[in-house]
């Protein structure tokens, strides 16, 4: 008997259940989505991100993104994802920004030396100042992870209220991606003497640019 | 407790610096939690606890169904589930995979389950380097120590301890500034992440309907561990299952707040397989190791089965007055605090550390804060009766049993009890301070028996009427 | 006249009878006819907490017999009350007949302060006590019986009394029954932490609804030669 059979057998014996026995019905998940004015969400998002020492910039038009980021990007090597929205905002056209990677090793090498990683975001959660990134041909994992600064540029329409609303909108992320990551502020630790330090392994600086 | 165990408890109690470290770390976590679950910020807190408890109960009560559903969905997304009965099987699996792939370096993110099975030690025997990447765990690995707390593993160390550990093991000059120490670790570990062949994480939740593993963290090391190497292995106890992705609304809302007061930790990863076609990066291979290691034993007891609901938030540790005095290293196993006190005897047998269920004043603070409503005090009481029963079967503990049998006899024969009590008033001051009396007197003055008991007062009053 | 039975608890009977006397005075002043079934001994908590359920069952049975005819049983202890109302079901697990008796007893047992506020319906018993007092929430009362505000309202109405809350009001005093002698250093350490909090209030008296907690705290304070005294709520409410 292999371990699979042994363990499942032990479980069934412990629970006095037969193989294939259907469980009792489980109540539908209760998702708690606040009924607030969606127009307030971007402001709320910004406040929550700033509480975590993140930055939030609001612009009206895609054309305003590059000037808004000029100071942050000044003199820094950047890697940008293949998200179409970044091209719309003119990010990928910038000379100090490398993008268009499709090869894992090349992307990693670039991210390992880049000072800034620029991505879009699939969703954002107002209640917690969270960015939601799904891994895809448009969004690679390393860009928001290796460089010490992460900038996410996305349209305001992608803003959701909270985690529960994300789960309502996306009940089965596994169908779409191998990796969905919720990013809530800069990387941090308090492992030594409970003193807070930012930028342990992930980016120590994070900036969201909301367009629209 | 053994003599050695008693000694280290005394040492911990007498170490003022350590007492302060434990006190302030747990106090900080308690305060943050209280803010995050406050009425104003989370009005549904009690309701969420009830829902979490019911969800866990349902899952655990039908665990075989959810294990198979999870397995099916992992396979559907290109991954593989590996069932392991015990610690050695996990090591064997990883070793054989490493051999097949020519792997030499493993990076690991924080996982109590891997501590439980002595993962790193087992691999090191076969020249496979497994590097801890969570800052606290990295420091502990260098120092060959085990975690002090589920969420804050290095809370017992000072910056000077860390400076020395880094100096001795990394060959760097002694650096006591914490930000700089963190930077040293970041640089050292970045190299490992990018070179590693295999990344091993734990899992906070296993999502049955998605075949996904959820990992929460603040540093980013779990993301790097699961995304940089070509192979990702998630190791988790079979009890980590939850039915649906949508149930994460309840569990993630409770976990961060209960553990550190954070509504969400910095990174929450929902990982469901190797990189899908078109995805630029991510692992090529994805394995989920489902570990028994005795959990099916706990499952078999309908009353104590709720011990498996634990989501490892650490809130019970932070609020436990006993933990806050003796710290994590005075518990016999990797799981400390109230949760450790109830699962350790169930995994190891009640007679291995028979004192453990008794090392509690049953204050109930743990049950009050447990996000999944495990009735810890009730289980401690149950375990206490199992200890005395086991002792009786082994033919030990006879003196205490006899004492309680005599006590029960006296308490059911009031006239004799009261007569003896009257007499004891006369010779009590002469009693030698031995046994329980000595133990009491070691810390406190002994109360004097009253000259007249209430019984006597009442009788006198009735006679005078 | 309304009748109540006293269950004074073993510790009050032998070590702190003044608590029982005070309780009697307060209840009689409120117009209750107080009786004291004198076969009473103990609620069985020491045996139950030490893991001796069979021995505990014998003593619990004796309690149920002793108070068989009592309609209201008033108890100057949260832990003893909780033992009877919450844990007798665990002692008699599997014994349908005894379980029924135990379940019938639960609603008839009242911790003293709860009896005053919820049955007698009073919050002012006309007491007078001059001094600064701090209140200790005993664990079983707080977490099993959810008794928190009642004692404070009763104290608030005592003339001359100033109630000052300590930061660690809800922290365990470290008694825990046999825990206090099985793990004396930890127990003492817990008490000392509590006492630090008490000292910050500059109260001259610590009040609780459980004599076991007070015994623990007084013992440690006396060892430290601190001039703070402990009083059971009943003693404060009986003061004139």
PDB file of C-alpha atoms in Angstrom, chain B residues 231-427:
ATOM      1  CA  UNK B 231      11.085  23.583  -9.081  1.00  0.00           C
ATOM      2  CA  UNK B 232       8.641  24.637  -6.356  1.00  0.00           C
ATOM      3  CA  UNK B 233       7.700  22.220  -3.595  1.00  0.00           C
ATOM      4  CA  UNK B 234       5.079  23.260  -1.059  1.00  0.00           C
ATOM      5  CA  UNK B 235       5.060  21.176   2.119  1.00  0.00           C
ATOM      6  CA  UNK B 236       1.888  21.214   4.185  1.00  0.00           C
ATOM      7  CA  UNK B 237       0.045  19.186   6.773  1.00  0.00           C
ATOM      8  CA  UNK B 238      -3.124  17.561   5.458  1.00  0.00           C
ATOM      9  CA  UNK B 239      -5.171  19.753   7.781  1.00  0.00           C
ATOM     10  CA  UNK B 240      -4.351  22.951   5.881  1.00  0.00           C
ATOM     11  CA  UNK B 241      -7.197  22.389   3.417  1.00  0.00           C
ATOM     12  CA  UNK B 242     -10.069  24.781   2.909  1.00  0.00           C
ATOM     13  CA  UNK B 243     -12.881  24.042   0.461  1.00  0.00           C
ATOM     14  CA  UNK B 244     -12.984  27.053  -1.884  1.00  0.00           C
ATOM     15  CA  UNK B 245     -10.962  30.047  -3.008  1.00  0.00           C
ATOM     16  CA  UNK B 246     -13.853  32.208  -1.907  1.00  0.00           C
ATOM     17  CA  UNK B 247     -13.413  30.964   1.655  1.00  0.00           C
ATOM     18  CA  UNK B 248     -10.171  32.944   1.742  1.00  0.00           C
ATOM     19  CA  UNK B 249     -12.304  36.003   2.443  1.00  0.00           C
ATOM     20  CA  UNK B 250     -12.921  34.642   5.923  1.00  0.00           C
ATOM     21  CA  UNK B 251      -9.516  33.089   6.570  1.00  0.00           C
ATOM     22  CA  UNK B 252      -7.269  35.840   5.249  1.00  0.00           C
ATOM     23  CA  UNK B 253      -9.325  38.448   7.078  1.00  0.00           C
ATOM     24  CA  UNK B 254      -8.722  36.607  10.341  1.00  0.00           C
ATOM     25  CA  UNK B 255      -5.149  35.394   9.863  1.00  0.00           C
ATOM     26  CA  UNK B 256      -3.204  38.620   9.429  1.00  0.00           C
ATOM     27  CA  UNK B 257      -5.200  40.503  12.026  1.00  0.00           C
ATOM     28  CA  UNK B 258      -4.894  37.744  14.615  1.00  0.00           C
ATOM     29  CA  UNK B 259      -1.198  37.222  14.013  1.00  0.00           C
ATOM     30  CA  UNK B 260       0.250  40.710  13.678  1.00  0.00           C
ATOM     31  CA  UNK B 261      -2.677  43.101  13.389  1.00  0.00           C
ATOM     32  CA  UNK B 262      -2.242  43.431   9.637  1.00  0.00           C
ATOM     33  CA  UNK B 263      -5.464  43.347   7.556  1.00  0.00           C
ATOM     34  CA  UNK B 264      -3.328  41.672   4.880  1.00  0.00           C
ATOM     35  CA  UNK B 265       0.315  40.731   5.059  1.00  0.00           C
ATOM     36  CA  UNK B 266       2.579  42.387   2.488  1.00  0.00           C
ATOM     37  CA  UNK B 267       2.448  39.432   0.108  1.00  0.00           C
ATOM     38  CA  UNK B 268      -0.316  36.886  -0.308  1.00  0.00           C
ATOM     39  CA  UNK B 269       0.497  34.379  -3.036  1.00  0.00           C
ATOM     40  CA  UNK B 270      -2.083  32.122  -4.602  1.00  0.00           C
ATOM     41  CA  UNK B 271      -0.053  29.503  -6.452  1.00  0.00           C
ATOM     42  CA  UNK B 272      -1.742  26.780  -8.446  1.00  0.00           C
ATOM     43  CA  UNK B 273       0.878  25.065 -10.533  1.00  0.00           C
ATOM     44  CA  UNK B 274       3.931  25.360 -12.740  1.00  0.00           C
ATOM     45  CA  UNK B 275       3.969  28.348 -15.036  1.00  0.00           C
ATOM     46  CA  UNK B 276       1.175  28.149 -17.542  1.00  0.00           C
ATOM     47  CA  UNK B 277       1.843  28.399 -21.279  1.00  0.00           C
ATOM     48  CA  UNK B 278       2.820  31.932 -22.188  1.00  0.00           C
ATOM     49  CA  UNK B 279       3.839  32.921 -18.665  1.00  0.00           C
ATOM     50  CA  UNK B 280       7.346  34.288 -18.827  1.00  0.00           C
ATOM     51  CA  UNK B 281       8.653  33.157 -15.481  1.00  0.00           C
ATOM     52  CA  UNK B 282       7.774  30.879 -12.631  1.00  0.00           C
ATOM     53  CA  UNK B 283       8.696  27.268 -11.901  1.00  0.00           C
ATOM     54  CA  UNK B 284       8.550  24.483 -14.476  1.00  0.00           C
ATOM     55  CA  UNK B 285       7.559  21.931 -11.858  1.00  0.00           C
ATOM     56  CA  UNK B 286       5.119  22.250  -8.972  1.00  0.00           C
ATOM     57  CA  UNK B 287       4.696  19.728  -6.171  1.00  0.00           C
ATOM     58  CA  UNK B 288       2.541  19.780  -3.085  1.00  0.00           C
ATOM     59  CA  UNK B 289       3.667  17.433  -0.338  1.00  0.00           C
ATOM     60  CA  UNK B 290       0.737  16.447   1.866  1.00  0.00           C
ATOM     61  CA  UNK B 291       2.062  15.329   5.227  1.00  0.00           C
ATOM     62  CA  UNK B 292       0.401  13.051   7.751  1.00  0.00           C
ATOM     63  CA  UNK B 293       3.107  12.535  10.396  1.00  0.00           C
ATOM     64  CA  UNK B 294       0.467  11.633  12.990  1.00  0.00           C
ATOM     65  CA  UNK B 295      -2.309  14.027  12.005  1.00  0.00           C
ATOM     66  CA  UNK B 296      -4.637  11.134  11.253  1.00  0.00           C
ATOM     67  CA  UNK B 297      -4.237  10.170  14.915  1.00  0.00           C
ATOM     68  CA  UNK B 298      -5.608  13.535  16.007  1.00  0.00           C
ATOM     69  CA  UNK B 299      -8.364  13.185  13.447  1.00  0.00           C
ATOM     70  CA  UNK B 300      -9.626  10.021  15.094  1.00  0.00           C
ATOM     71  CA  UNK B 301     -10.796  11.719  18.288  1.00  0.00           C
ATOM     72  CA  UNK B 302     -14.043  13.612  17.633  1.00  0.00           C
ATOM     73  CA  UNK B 303     -13.557  15.931  20.602  1.00  0.00           C
ATOM     74  CA  UNK B 304      -9.856  16.676  20.102  1.00  0.00           C
ATOM     75  CA  UNK B 305     -10.022  16.757  16.308  1.00  0.00           C
ATOM     76  CA  UNK B 306     -10.614  20.525  16.491  1.00  0.00           C
ATOM     77  CA  UNK B 307      -6.896  20.887  17.288  1.00  0.00           C
ATOM     78  CA  UNK B 308      -6.438  20.510  13.525  1.00  0.00           C
ATOM     79  CA  UNK B 309      -8.389  23.693  12.806  1.00  0.00           C
ATOM     80  CA  UNK B 310      -5.342  25.775  13.759  1.00  0.00           C
ATOM     81  CA  UNK B 311      -4.226  28.315  11.150  1.00  0.00           C
ATOM     82  CA  UNK B 312      -0.960  29.023  12.979  1.00  0.00           C
ATOM     83  CA  UNK B 313      -1.593  32.680  13.721  1.00  0.00           C
ATOM     84  CA  UNK B 314       0.240  32.667  17.064  1.00  0.00           C
ATOM     85  CA  UNK B 315      -2.431  34.687  18.878  1.00  0.00           C
ATOM     86  CA  UNK B 316      -2.754  32.056  21.589  1.00  0.00           C
ATOM     87  CA  UNK B 317       0.986  32.317  22.312  1.00  0.00           C
ATOM     88  CA  UNK B 318       0.833  36.082  22.565  1.00  0.00           C
ATOM     89  CA  UNK B 319      -2.011  36.043  25.072  1.00  0.00           C
ATOM     90  CA  UNK B 320      -0.881  33.101  27.169  1.00  0.00           C
ATOM     91  CA  UNK B 321       0.459  34.233  30.551  1.00  0.00           C
ATOM     92  CA  UNK B 322       2.467  31.028  30.802  1.00  0.00           C
ATOM     93  CA  UNK B 323       4.075  31.405  27.355  1.00  0.00           C
ATOM     94  CA  UNK B 324       4.826  35.011  28.193  1.00  0.00           C
ATOM     95  CA  UNK B 325       6.834  33.851  31.174  1.00  0.00           C
ATOM     96  CA  UNK B 326       8.578  30.711  29.915  1.00  0.00           C
ATOM     97  CA  UNK B 327       8.991  31.527  26.208  1.00  0.00           C
ATOM     98  CA  UNK B 328       9.070  29.155  23.232  1.00  0.00           C
ATOM     99  CA  UNK B 329      12.156  27.084  24.032  1.00  0.00           C
ATOM    100  CA  UNK B 330      10.718  25.639  27.230  1.00  0.00           C
ATOM    101  CA  UNK B 331       8.089  23.733  25.310  1.00  0.00           C
ATOM    102  CA  UNK B 332       9.251  20.264  24.292  1.00  0.00           C
ATOM    103  CA  UNK B 333       8.370  20.550  20.601  1.00  0.00           C
ATOM    104  CA  UNK B 334       8.542  23.045  17.748  1.00  0.00           C
ATOM    105  CA  UNK B 335       4.955  24.087  18.404  1.00  0.00           C
ATOM    106  CA  UNK B 336       4.860  26.132  21.591  1.00  0.00           C
ATOM    107  CA  UNK B 337       2.220  27.985  23.560  1.00  0.00           C
ATOM    108  CA  UNK B 338      -1.338  26.744  24.059  1.00  0.00           C
ATOM    109  CA  UNK B 339      -1.632  25.104  20.615  1.00  0.00           C
ATOM    110  CA  UNK B 340       1.657  23.312  21.273  1.00  0.00           C
ATOM    111  CA  UNK B 341       0.344  22.178  24.644  1.00  0.00           C
ATOM    112  CA  UNK B 342      -2.652  20.454  23.088  1.00  0.00           C
ATOM    113  CA  UNK B 343      -1.121  18.928  19.983  1.00  0.00           C
ATOM    114  CA  UNK B 344       2.210  17.756  21.394  1.00  0.00           C
ATOM    115  CA  UNK B 345       0.652  15.113  23.705  1.00  0.00           C
ATOM    116  CA  UNK B 346      -1.597  13.983  20.875  1.00  0.00           C
ATOM    117  CA  UNK B 347       1.307  13.494  18.487  1.00  0.00           C
ATOM    118  CA  UNK B 348       3.824  12.103  20.964  1.00  0.00           C
ATOM    119  CA  UNK B 349       1.635  10.297  23.482  1.00  0.00           C
ATOM    120  CA  UNK B 350       0.482  11.789  26.767  1.00  0.00           C
ATOM    121  CA  UNK B 351       3.237  10.205  28.848  1.00  0.00           C
ATOM    122  CA  UNK B 352       6.147  11.691  26.916  1.00  0.00           C
ATOM    123  CA  UNK B 353       5.752  15.141  28.499  1.00  0.00           C
ATOM    124  CA  UNK B 354       3.033  14.427  31.051  1.00  0.00           C
ATOM    125  CA  UNK B 355       3.470  17.832  32.704  1.00  0.00           C
ATOM    126  CA  UNK B 356       2.593  19.784  29.566  1.00  0.00           C
ATOM    127  CA  UNK B 357      -1.229  19.825  29.812  1.00  0.00           C
ATOM    128  CA  UNK B 358      -0.837  20.890  33.453  1.00  0.00           C
ATOM    129  CA  UNK B 359       1.399  23.865  32.675  1.00  0.00           C
ATOM    130  CA  UNK B 360      -1.614  26.130  32.414  1.00  0.00           C
ATOM    131  CA  UNK B 361      -3.767  28.051  34.850  1.00  0.00           C
ATOM    132  CA  UNK B 362      -6.718  27.464  32.478  1.00  0.00           C
ATOM    133  CA  UNK B 363      -7.278  31.206  32.248  1.00  0.00           C
ATOM    134  CA  UNK B 364      -8.952  30.825  28.838  1.00  0.00           C
ATOM    135  CA  UNK B 365      -7.273  33.805  27.169  1.00  0.00           C
ATOM    136  CA  UNK B 366      -6.189  31.516  24.303  1.00  0.00           C
ATOM    137  CA  UNK B 367      -9.721  30.347  23.514  1.00  0.00           C
ATOM    138  CA  UNK B 368     -10.908  33.937  23.586  1.00  0.00           C
ATOM    139  CA  UNK B 369      -8.533  34.986  20.800  1.00  0.00           C
ATOM    140  CA  UNK B 370      -8.371  31.847  18.659  1.00  0.00           C
ATOM    141  CA  UNK B 371      -9.708  32.856  15.233  1.00  0.00           C
ATOM    142  CA  UNK B 372     -11.058  29.370  14.552  1.00  0.00           C
ATOM    143  CA  UNK B 373     -12.484  28.912  18.062  1.00  0.00           C
ATOM    144  CA  UNK B 374     -10.535  25.892  19.217  1.00  0.00           C
ATOM    145  CA  UNK B 375     -11.608  25.222  22.808  1.00  0.00           C
ATOM    146  CA  UNK B 376      -8.079  24.893  24.121  1.00  0.00           C
ATOM    147  CA  UNK B 377      -8.870  24.837  27.865  1.00  0.00           C
ATOM    148  CA  UNK B 378     -11.398  22.065  27.341  1.00  0.00           C
ATOM    149  CA  UNK B 379      -8.818  19.996  25.488  1.00  0.00           C
ATOM    150  CA  UNK B 380      -6.195  20.648  28.163  1.00  0.00           C
ATOM    151  CA  UNK B 381      -8.623  19.314  30.762  1.00  0.00           C
ATOM    152  CA  UNK B 382      -9.340  16.282  28.602  1.00  0.00           C
ATOM    153  CA  UNK B 383      -5.626  15.628  28.179  1.00  0.00           C
ATOM    154  CA  UNK B 384      -5.098  15.926  31.936  1.00  0.00           C
ATOM    155  CA  UNK B 385      -7.536  13.095  32.544  1.00  0.00           C
ATOM    156  CA  UNK B 386      -5.814  11.088  29.808  1.00  0.00           C
ATOM    157  CA  UNK B 387      -2.482  11.609  31.550  1.00  0.00           C
ATOM    158  CA  UNK B 388      -3.791  10.317  34.885  1.00  0.00           C
ATOM    159  CA  UNK B 389      -5.450   7.376  33.152  1.00  0.00           C
ATOM    160  CA  UNK B 390      -2.260   6.514  31.290  1.00  0.00           C
ATOM    161  CA  UNK B 391      -0.254   6.798  34.495  1.00  0.00           C
ATOM    162  CA  UNK B 392      -2.680   4.473  36.226  1.00  0.00           C
ATOM    163  CA  UNK B 393      -2.275   1.904  33.471  1.00  0.00           C
ATOM    164  CA  UNK B 394       1.496   2.202  33.698  1.00  0.00           C
ATOM    165  CA  UNK B 395       1.359   1.857  37.458  1.00  0.00           C
ATOM    166  CA  UNK B 396       2.860   5.248  38.190  1.00  0.00           C
ATOM    167  CA  UNK B 397       1.558   8.401  39.850  1.00  0.00           C
ATOM    168  CA  UNK B 398       0.032   6.351  42.671  1.00  0.00           C
ATOM    169  CA  UNK B 399       0.767   8.822  45.428  1.00  0.00           C
ATOM    170  CA  UNK B 400      -1.143  11.676  43.841  1.00  0.00           C
ATOM    171  CA  UNK B 401      -4.007   9.357  42.890  1.00  0.00           C
ATOM    172  CA  UNK B 402      -4.255   8.092  46.429  1.00  0.00           C
ATOM    173  CA  UNK B 403      -4.256  11.650  47.717  1.00  0.00           C
ATOM    174  CA  UNK B 404      -7.185  12.550  45.483  1.00  0.00           C
ATOM    175  CA  UNK B 405      -9.021   9.368  46.348  1.00  0.00           C
ATOM    176  CA  UNK B 406      -8.674  10.222  50.019  1.00  0.00           C
ATOM    177  CA  UNK B 407      -9.675  13.776  49.298  1.00  0.00           C
ATOM    178  CA  UNK B 408     -12.785  12.592  47.426  1.00  0.00           C
ATOM    179  CA  UNK B 409     -13.664  10.329  50.318  1.00  0.00           C
ATOM    180  CA  UNK B 410     -13.338  13.179  52.804  1.00  0.00           C
ATOM    181  CA  UNK B 411     -15.366  15.518  50.601  1.00  0.00           C
ATOM    182  CA  UNK B 412     -18.187  13.003  50.512  1.00  0.00           C
ATOM    183  CA  UNK B 413     -18.077  12.445  54.257  1.00  0.00           C
ATOM    184  CA  UNK B 414     -18.609  15.972  55.525  1.00  0.00           C
ATOM    185  CA  UNK B 415     -18.723  15.301  59.262  1.00  0.00           C
ATOM    186  CA  UNK B 416     -15.338  13.595  59.218  1.00  0.00           C
ATOM    187  CA  UNK B 417     -13.885  16.176  56.836  1.00  0.00           C
ATOM    188  CA  UNK B 418     -15.037  19.041  59.041  1.00  0.00           C
ATOM    189  CA  UNK B 419     -13.757  17.393  62.185  1.00  0.00           C
ATOM    190  CA  UNK B 420     -10.336  16.874  60.613  1.00  0.00           C
ATOM    191  CA  UNK B 421     -10.350  20.421  59.294  1.00  0.00           C
ATOM    192  CA  UNK B 422     -11.068  21.706  62.814  1.00  0.00           C
ATOM    193  CA  UNK B 423      -8.106  19.752  64.151  1.00  0.00           C
ATOM    194  CA  UNK B 424      -5.799  20.825  61.335  1.00  0.00           C
ATOM    195  CA  UNK B 425      -6.289  24.403  62.479  1.00  0.00           C
ATOM    196  CA  UNK B 426      -4.354  23.477  65.625  1.00  0.00           C
ATOM    197  CA  UNK B 427      -1.349  21.815  64.022  1.00  0.00           C
TER     198      UNK B 427
END
